[in-house]
Each structure stands twice: as C-alpha cells, then as structure tokens.
GROMACS .gro file of C-alpha atoms in nm:
model
  315
    1MET     CA    1  -0.011   0.008   0.000
    2ILE     CA    2   0.127   0.364  -0.064
    3GLU     CA    3   0.192   0.561   0.196
    4ILE     CA    4   0.257   0.934   0.237
    5LYS     CA    5   0.505   1.047   0.514
    6GLN     CA    6   0.577   1.374   0.383
    7ALA     CA    7   0.423   1.728   0.482
    8PHE     CA    8   0.446   2.075   0.411
    9VAL     CA    9   0.310   2.293   0.680
   10LEU     CA   10   0.234   2.681   0.562
   11GLY     CA   11   0.422   2.911   0.795
   12ALA     CA   12   0.473   3.196   0.644
   13GLY     CA   13   0.185   3.394   0.678
   14LEU     CA   14   0.191   3.753   0.772
   15GLY     CA   15  -0.108   3.747   1.047
   16LEU     CA   16  -0.183   4.101   0.960
   17ARG     CA   17  -0.527   4.079   1.114
   18LEU     CA   18  -0.400   3.977   1.443
   19ARG     CA   19  -0.168   4.282   1.461
   20PRO     CA   20   0.009   4.385   1.677
   21LEU     CA   21   0.058   4.062   1.846
   22THR     CA   22   0.205   3.925   1.521
   23ASP     CA   23   0.488   4.236   1.467
   24GLU     CA   24   0.747   4.024   1.711
   25LEU     CA   25   0.567   3.670   1.702
   26PRO     CA   26   0.463   3.469   1.383
   27LYS     CA   27   0.150   3.365   1.403
   28PRO     CA   28   0.274   3.001   1.375
   29LEU     CA   29   0.415   3.063   1.693
   30ILE     CA   30   0.178   3.217   1.916
   31PRO     CA   31   0.090   3.000   2.206
   32ILE     CA   32  -0.258   2.804   2.306
   33PHE     CA   33  -0.199   2.711   2.685
   34GLN     CA   34   0.183   2.760   2.662
   35LYS     CA   35   0.181   2.527   2.319
   36PRO     CA   36   0.288   2.687   1.944
   37LEU     CA   37   0.005   2.690   1.722
   38ILE     CA   38   0.215   2.500   1.466
   39THR     CA   39   0.265   2.227   1.704
   40PHE     CA   40  -0.080   2.126   1.687
   41ALA     CA   41  -0.046   2.076   1.285
   42ILE     CA   42   0.267   1.860   1.339
   43ASP     CA   43   0.141   1.674   1.620
   44HIS     CA   44  -0.164   1.596   1.403
   45LEU     CA   45  -0.013   1.531   1.101
   46GLY     CA   46   0.242   1.299   1.294
   47ALA     CA   47  -0.068   1.116   1.445
   48VAL     CA   48  -0.133   0.951   1.073
   49GLY     CA   49   0.217   0.857   0.998
   50ILE     CA   50   0.395   1.191   0.883
   51ASN     CA   51   0.762   1.233   0.988
   52LYS     CA   52   0.931   1.438   0.750
   53PHE     CA   53   0.811   1.812   0.759
   54VAL     CA   54   0.897   2.107   0.518
   55VAL     CA   55   0.789   2.453   0.677
   56ASN     CA   56   0.800   2.791   0.529
   57THR     CA   57   0.888   3.112   0.668
   58HIS     CA   58   0.877   3.502   0.622
   59LYS     CA   59   0.847   3.697   0.924
   60HIS     CA   60   1.130   3.605   1.229
   61PRO     CA   61   1.274   3.353   1.053
   62LYS     CA   62   1.527   3.344   1.322
   63LEU     CA   63   1.242   3.243   1.564
   64PHE     CA   64   1.147   2.930   1.363
   65GLU     CA   65   1.512   2.829   1.361
   66ASN     CA   66   1.526   2.888   1.746
   67PHE     CA   67   1.221   2.691   1.799
   68PHE     CA   68   1.314   2.393   1.572
   69HIS     CA   69   1.642   2.402   1.677
   70GLY     CA   70   1.860   2.121   1.543
   71GLY     CA   71   1.607   2.047   1.293
   72GLU     CA   72   1.338   1.837   1.452
   73TYR     CA   73   1.053   1.848   1.669
   74ALA     CA   74   0.917   1.542   1.868
   75ALA     CA   75   1.160   1.310   1.677
   76HIS     CA   76   1.003   1.455   1.355
   77SER     CA   77   1.255   1.590   1.075
   78ILE     CA   78   1.188   1.945   1.008
   79THR     CA   79   1.348   2.140   0.718
   80LEU     CA   80   1.257   2.539   0.718
   81VAL     CA   81   1.258   2.693   0.390
   82HIS     CA   82   1.271   3.065   0.433
   83GLU     CA   83   1.113   3.313   0.145
   84PRO     CA   84   1.245   3.663   0.144
   85VAL     CA   85   0.955   3.771  -0.079
   86LEU     CA   86   0.656   3.591   0.022
   87LEU     CA   87   0.577   3.351  -0.223
   88GLU     CA   88   0.158   3.311  -0.093
   89THR     CA   89   0.065   2.916  -0.116
   90GLY     CA   90   0.133   2.820  -0.452
   91GLY     CA   91   0.481   2.978  -0.495
   92GLY     CA   92   0.548   2.844  -0.127
   93ILE     CA   93   0.476   2.456  -0.265
   94LYS     CA   94   0.718   2.519  -0.575
   95ASN     CA   95   0.954   2.707  -0.353
   96ALA     CA   96   0.992   2.355  -0.142
   97GLU     CA   97   1.035   2.094  -0.443
   98GLN     CA   98   1.392   2.009  -0.380
   99TYR     CA   99   1.254   1.906  -0.044
  100LEU     CA  100   0.965   1.716  -0.099
  101GLY     CA  101   1.097   1.546  -0.434
  102SER     CA  102   0.891   1.301  -0.632
  103ASP     CA  103   0.662   1.173  -0.376
  104SER     CA  104   0.322   1.282  -0.291
  105PHE     CA  105   0.269   1.501   0.055
  106LEU     CA  106  -0.017   1.707   0.213
  107THR     CA  107  -0.010   2.086   0.274
  108TYR     CA  108  -0.145   2.221   0.625
  109SER     CA  109  -0.200   2.575   0.701
  110GLY     CA  110   0.038   2.676   1.026
  111ASP     CA  111  -0.254   2.900   1.156
  112ILE     CA  112  -0.526   2.660   1.203
  113LEU     CA  113  -0.629   2.419   1.477
  114THR     CA  114  -0.818   2.135   1.386
  115ASP     CA  115  -0.893   1.753   1.525
  116VAL     CA  116  -1.055   1.641   1.209
  117SER     CA  117  -0.983   1.300   1.084
  118LEU     CA  118  -0.679   1.298   0.855
  119GLN     CA  119  -0.703   0.919   0.744
  120PRO     CA  120  -1.020   0.937   0.541
  121LEU     CA  121  -0.838   1.202   0.298
  122ILE     CA  122  -0.547   1.025   0.292
  123GLU     CA  123  -0.741   0.683   0.180
  124GLU     CA  124  -1.001   0.891  -0.069
  125HIS     CA  125  -0.665   1.060  -0.227
  126LEU     CA  126  -0.508   0.685  -0.322
  127ARG     CA  127  -0.850   0.514  -0.372
  128ARG     CA  128  -0.958   0.755  -0.634
  129GLY     CA  129  -0.627   0.832  -0.766
  130ASN     CA  130  -0.653   1.177  -0.759
  131ASP     CA  131  -0.367   1.443  -0.872
  132VAL     CA  132  -0.510   1.691  -0.557
  133THR     CA  133  -0.774   1.556  -0.327
  134LEU     CA  134  -0.886   1.882  -0.077
  135ALA     CA  135  -1.040   1.874   0.252
  136LEU     CA  136  -1.402   2.091   0.281
  137ARG     CA  137  -1.599   2.163   0.491
  138ASP     CA  138  -1.989   2.286   0.525
  139THR     CA  139  -1.942   2.586   0.703
  140GLY     CA  140  -2.230   2.805   0.580
  141LEU     CA  141  -1.994   3.120   0.564
  142ALA     CA  142  -1.807   3.204   0.244
  143SER     CA  143  -1.845   2.902   0.013
  144HIS     CA  144  -1.657   2.831  -0.318
  145VAL     CA  145  -1.593   2.497  -0.415
  146ALA     CA  146  -1.831   2.329  -0.614
  147LEU     CA  147  -1.803   1.911  -0.549
  148ARG     CA  148  -2.001   1.655  -0.777
  149ASP     CA  149  -1.972   1.248  -0.732
  150HIS     CA  150  -1.641   1.305  -0.532
  151ARG     CA  151  -1.487   1.545  -0.789
  152VAL     CA  152  -1.425   1.902  -0.773
  153VAL     CA  153  -1.578   2.115  -1.067
  154ASP     CA  154  -1.510   2.420  -0.968
  155ILE     CA  155  -1.348   2.689  -0.772
  156ALA     CA  156  -1.487   3.085  -0.741
  157ASN     CA  157  -1.745   2.999  -0.990
  158ARG     CA  158  -1.487   3.014  -1.313
  159TYR     CA  159  -1.684   2.737  -1.492
  160GLY     CA  160  -2.055   2.869  -1.400
  161VAL     CA  161  -2.074   2.587  -1.122
  162PRO     CA  162  -2.204   2.743  -0.798
  163GLY     CA  163  -1.999   2.592  -0.489
  164ASN     CA  164  -2.141   2.537  -0.138
  165LEU     CA  165  -1.827   2.433   0.038
  166ASP     CA  166  -1.531   2.581   0.198
  167PHE     CA  167  -1.166   2.471   0.160
  168ALA     CA  168  -1.026   2.379   0.539
  169ASN     CA  169  -0.712   2.462   0.433
  170ILE     CA  170  -0.580   2.060   0.443
  171ALA     CA  171  -0.497   1.910   0.111
  172VAL     CA  172  -0.292   1.576  -0.034
  173TRP     CA  173  -0.088   1.641  -0.339
  174ASN     CA  174   0.072   1.396  -0.619
  175PRO     CA  175   0.444   1.585  -0.716
  176ALA     CA  176   0.262   1.649  -1.072
  177ILE     CA  177   0.152   1.995  -0.886
  178PHE     CA  178   0.500   2.081  -0.923
  179GLN     CA  179   0.504   2.123  -1.327
  180ARG     CA  180   0.219   2.397  -1.308
  181ILE     CA  181   0.345   2.599  -1.091
  182PRO     CA  182   0.628   2.867  -1.234
  183PRO     CA  183   0.903   2.894  -1.006
  184GLN     CA  184   1.006   3.183  -0.798
  185LYS     CA  185   0.642   3.328  -0.879
  186LYS     CA  186   0.404   3.504  -0.589
  187ILE     CA  187   0.110   3.297  -0.705
  188SER     CA  188  -0.164   3.109  -0.484
  189PHE     CA  189  -0.254   2.766  -0.551
  190ILE     CA  190  -0.619   2.808  -0.597
  191PRO     CA  191  -0.567   2.973  -0.982
  192ILE     CA  192  -0.366   2.652  -1.079
  193VAL     CA  193  -0.581   2.411  -0.917
  194THR     CA  194  -0.922   2.609  -1.118
  195LYS     CA  195  -0.721   2.570  -1.422
  196TRP     CA  196  -0.599   2.227  -1.389
  197ILE     CA  197  -0.965   2.163  -1.346
  198GLY     CA  198  -1.040   2.284  -1.683
  199GLU     CA  199  -0.753   2.090  -1.838
  200GLY     CA  200  -0.904   1.735  -1.711
  201GLY     CA  201  -0.704   1.730  -1.378
  202LYS     CA  202  -0.837   1.499  -1.129
  203ILE     CA  203  -0.902   1.704  -0.843
  204GLY     CA  204  -1.094   1.534  -0.547
  205GLY     CA  205  -1.257   1.675  -0.226
  206LEU     CA  206  -1.373   1.543   0.086
  207VAL     CA  207  -1.609   1.690   0.345
  208MET     CA  208  -1.501   1.687   0.657
  209ASN     CA  209  -1.694   1.776   0.920
  210ASP     CA  210  -1.643   1.576   1.204
  211GLY     CA  211  -1.473   1.742   1.501
  212ASN     CA  212  -1.374   2.097   1.553
  213TRP     CA  213  -1.195   2.348   1.338
  214PHE     CA  214  -1.075   2.693   1.404
  215ASN     CA  215  -0.872   2.941   1.181
  216ILE     CA  216  -0.732   3.159   1.420
  217GLY     CA  217  -0.706   3.453   1.212
  218SER     CA  218  -0.812   3.765   1.478
  219ARG     CA  219  -0.753   3.837   1.794
  220THR     CA  220  -1.112   3.741   1.889
  221GLU     CA  221  -1.073   3.366   1.724
  222TYR     CA  222  -0.769   3.356   1.940
  223LEU     CA  223  -0.952   3.426   2.290
  224ASP     CA  224  -1.265   3.199   2.179
  225VAL     CA  225  -1.033   2.896   2.137
  226HIS     CA  226  -0.915   2.942   2.463
  227GLY     CA  227  -1.257   3.012   2.613
  228LEU     CA  228  -1.393   2.695   2.397
  229ILE     CA  229  -1.092   2.447   2.535
  230VAL     CA  230  -1.175   2.546   2.921
  231ARG     CA  231  -1.562   2.555   2.891
  232ASP     CA  232  -1.538   2.219   2.684
  233HIS     CA  233  -1.286   2.075   2.830
  234TRP     CA  234  -1.150   2.032   2.478
  235LYS     CA  235  -0.799   1.846   2.416
  236PRO     CA  236  -0.704   1.741   2.040
  237HIS     CA  237  -0.701   1.329   2.058
  238TYR     CA  238  -0.338   1.380   1.911
  239VAL     CA  239  -0.193   1.603   2.170
  240ALA     CA  240   0.029   1.365   2.389
  241ILE     CA  241   0.157   1.588   2.668
  242ASP     CA  242  -0.083   1.490   2.974
  243HIS     CA  243  -0.010   1.860   3.124
  244TRP     CA  244  -0.211   2.036   2.842
  245PRO     CA  245  -0.413   2.245   2.844
  246GLN     CA  246  -0.158   2.420   3.147
  247ARG     CA  247  -0.364   2.744   3.242
  248VAL     CA  248  -0.021   2.877   3.440
  249ALA     CA  249   0.330   2.786   3.361
  250GLU     CA  250   0.554   2.570   3.597
  251SER     CA  251   0.794   2.875   3.580
  252ALA     CA  252   0.526   3.153   3.646
  253THR     CA  253   0.535   3.341   3.966
  254VAL     CA  254   0.175   3.444   4.078
  255ASP     CA  255   0.068   3.614   4.362
  256ALA     CA  256  -0.108   3.406   4.638
  257THR     CA  257  -0.371   3.731   4.642
  258ALA     CA  258  -0.395   3.718   4.225
  259GLU     CA  259  -0.732   3.641   4.114
  260LEU     CA  260  -0.735   3.430   3.780
  261ARG     CA  261  -1.098   3.416   3.611
  262GLY     CA  262  -1.250   3.298   3.328
  263CYS     CA  263  -1.012   3.144   3.027
  264SER     CA  264  -0.683   3.315   3.183
  265VAL     CA  265  -0.363   3.186   3.074
  266VAL     CA  266  -0.031   3.260   3.269
  267GLY     CA  267   0.287   3.194   3.047
  268GLU     CA  268   0.649   3.069   3.135
  269HIS     CA  269   0.824   3.294   3.355
  270CYS     CA  270   0.573   3.553   3.381
  271ARG     CA  271   0.511   3.754   3.714
  272VAL     CA  272   0.179   3.850   3.817
  273GLY     CA  273   0.190   4.125   4.145
  274ALA     CA  274  -0.027   4.109   4.432
  275LYS     CA  275  -0.443   4.147   4.415
  276THR     CA  276  -0.401   4.154   4.068
  277ILE     CA  277  -0.714   4.050   3.877
  278LEU     CA  278  -0.681   3.846   3.550
  279GLU     CA  279  -1.015   3.817   3.314
  280ASP     CA  280  -1.014   3.595   3.005
  281THR     CA  281  -0.660   3.752   2.962
  282ILE     CA  282  -0.401   3.579   2.823
  283LEU     CA  283  -0.027   3.634   2.926
  284TRP     CA  284   0.262   3.508   2.740
  285PRO     CA  285   0.600   3.436   2.832
  286GLU     CA  286   0.819   3.668   3.008
  287SER     CA  287   0.523   3.969   3.059
  288GLU     CA  288   0.483   4.135   3.394
  289ILE     CA  289   0.181   4.234   3.545
  290ALA     CA  290   0.237   4.506   3.812
  291SER     CA  291   0.031   4.466   4.160
  292GLN     CA  292  -0.343   4.550   4.181
  293THR     CA  293  -0.360   4.560   3.793
  294GLN     CA  294  -0.718   4.461   3.652
  295LEU     CA  295  -0.723   4.333   3.269
  296GLN     CA  296  -1.060   4.171   3.135
  297GLY     CA  297  -1.027   4.028   2.762
  298CYS     CA  298  -0.631   4.157   2.691
  299ILE     CA  299  -0.340   4.004   2.559
  300VAL     CA  300  -0.039   4.104   2.708
  301ARG     CA  301   0.295   3.982   2.468
  302SER     CA  302   0.597   3.826   2.575
  303GLN     CA  303   0.825   4.045   2.807
  304LYS     CA  304   0.582   4.350   2.793
  305LYS     CA  305   0.485   4.501   3.134
  306ALA     CA  306   0.112   4.606   3.211
  307SER     CA  307  -0.017   4.826   3.501
  308GLY     CA  308  -0.341   4.978   3.587
  309ILE     CA  309  -0.736   4.896   3.442
  310HIS     CA  310  -0.747   4.788   3.066
  311ARG     CA  311  -0.985   4.606   2.878
  312ASN     CA  312  -0.992   4.405   2.553
  313ILE     CA  313  -0.626   4.534   2.462
  314ASP     CA  314  -0.323   4.400   2.340
  315ILE     CA  315  -0.017   4.499   2.552
   0.00000   0.00000   0.00000
C-alpha cells in the first residue's frame, strides 16, 4: 500500500489581522495554553504517520530556527525554507520542491487548529487516484468549492458551477503539481488548481465536518479558542502532553492574592503581582503584571509590562 510520509506546513503568513500580536512573533508560533500553534499541525500529521516536514517561513525566521533547533520536533525531521519575498501558497509549494521530491505530500496551514480525521482524506486521495484532494467543510460562510460525485468541478464559479463548500486548509498532493507552478512566482495555488480542473485534472474533495476546526485569524478567534478549550474541556486527540492545557506555567510566579478568572492563561516566567485580577486574559512568556492591575479580555505579549485597569486591548 502506498503511504504518504511527508507534509508541507505553511508557516509564512503575515498574520495581519492579529497585529500587533504578530509584530514580534509569527502567527504559527503564538501560544495556545503554552503550546505554539504550529505544533498542533505537526502533532496532528504525525499521528497519521507523517514523519518528514517542510515548513516555509517569512517573518522572523530566526524564531522558527530557534524553536526547531537542530531541525527536529518530537522526533520528526523539520526542514525550514525561508521566503525573503512572500510567495503565497502556490509559490511556497513550488519553492519546497527540492525538499519534497517526487513523493506525494500533504499541505496543512500553520495557523489552523483542528482535530478533523486526516486518515479518510489520505485514503480518499489514494483510492481515487487523484492529482489533488482538498479537505472541505460545510461552514455556511463564504463557500467557493463545488463538489460533484467526489470530484471538485469548480472553484469560485470560474466554470459557472456554484459552490457550497469551503476549503479547510488541508490537502493531499501528487508531485505533478510542481510542473504546474512557475518558479519564484508569487501565486496562490487556487488559480493553479482551478485551471487544472478545466484541463481534466483529477481534483478530488472530501467533506470533513467532523470535529472542531478553527482559523486563528483575529484576536477574537484567538481568545474564543481559549474559552472553548476551558469551557468544553477540549483536547485534540493527538496532543500527547498530559498537562495540556496548562493554565499557569510552572515557571510563572503568581502572587497568592491574585485572581485568575475565566479562561486566563499565565505563560512561562511571567510575574503576576499582588491583588491583580486577570479575567479572560492571556499572558505570553516573560510578561510582568504590576500589583493591583485589572485586565479583562486582554493579551499581554512576551516581555511586556502591564499596570492599571484595561479591557479588550493588546499590550
């Protein structure tokens, strides 16, 4: 049986809607209860047998290099491919060709958090002999993908077929894709795939409405995910860390008189002063909160200091 053992994880996004949170930290490295977002993608893929990863970078590449020190994570091989000029999804895939070679691979956006079942997507791709198989969801939002009899027949109404499904930012690819993308060109893979449909390409799709799926694109979505994890006791099946989600990092110092309410999180090496109230507030590593501070719905970035009374702001 053919197995797929490699994946391209997209880590080069700008995270513009998350600014200023992403000014100093790439979106794939933002923490979710002490765990960087991109590690959920790698853990998820690793659980279905992927053991070789290529990750593209753009902003703050040194932070990726520091995190994936030695080119590995959880015993998986990690190859970083830097894009000085952002190439978008299609250009990024082409730029990783030398590392992905002639074998099939998955792509997975480094800024989503999901526990959908990946094995059915891989099996659908192999069983039908597709060139590409897109993971799809019925979100009821902006729906651009038209699926008919297991085949994607249109995207964004290019061929006059209305769509009712959204792309879930995960896909399986045959290496034939590399021949369809011009080198060093900034381009999304969507027009590439859409053109391929019209030329008889086997573009498959699988509706994957199981589980949870989150695109961490804004501060509201970022805070909402923390709230859901606390409220629903949600833990993706592939997360092997016993103590996740960790509300307060072991290395943090929190005064005994401080109050943590709602889905508040205190990161590594943080210091929280006396009589402080944190409500639905996220503290990134090494932040410092002065005594008698009150924060509600706030996010305090790494190494920042906060004092006074604040609501719904990023510090």
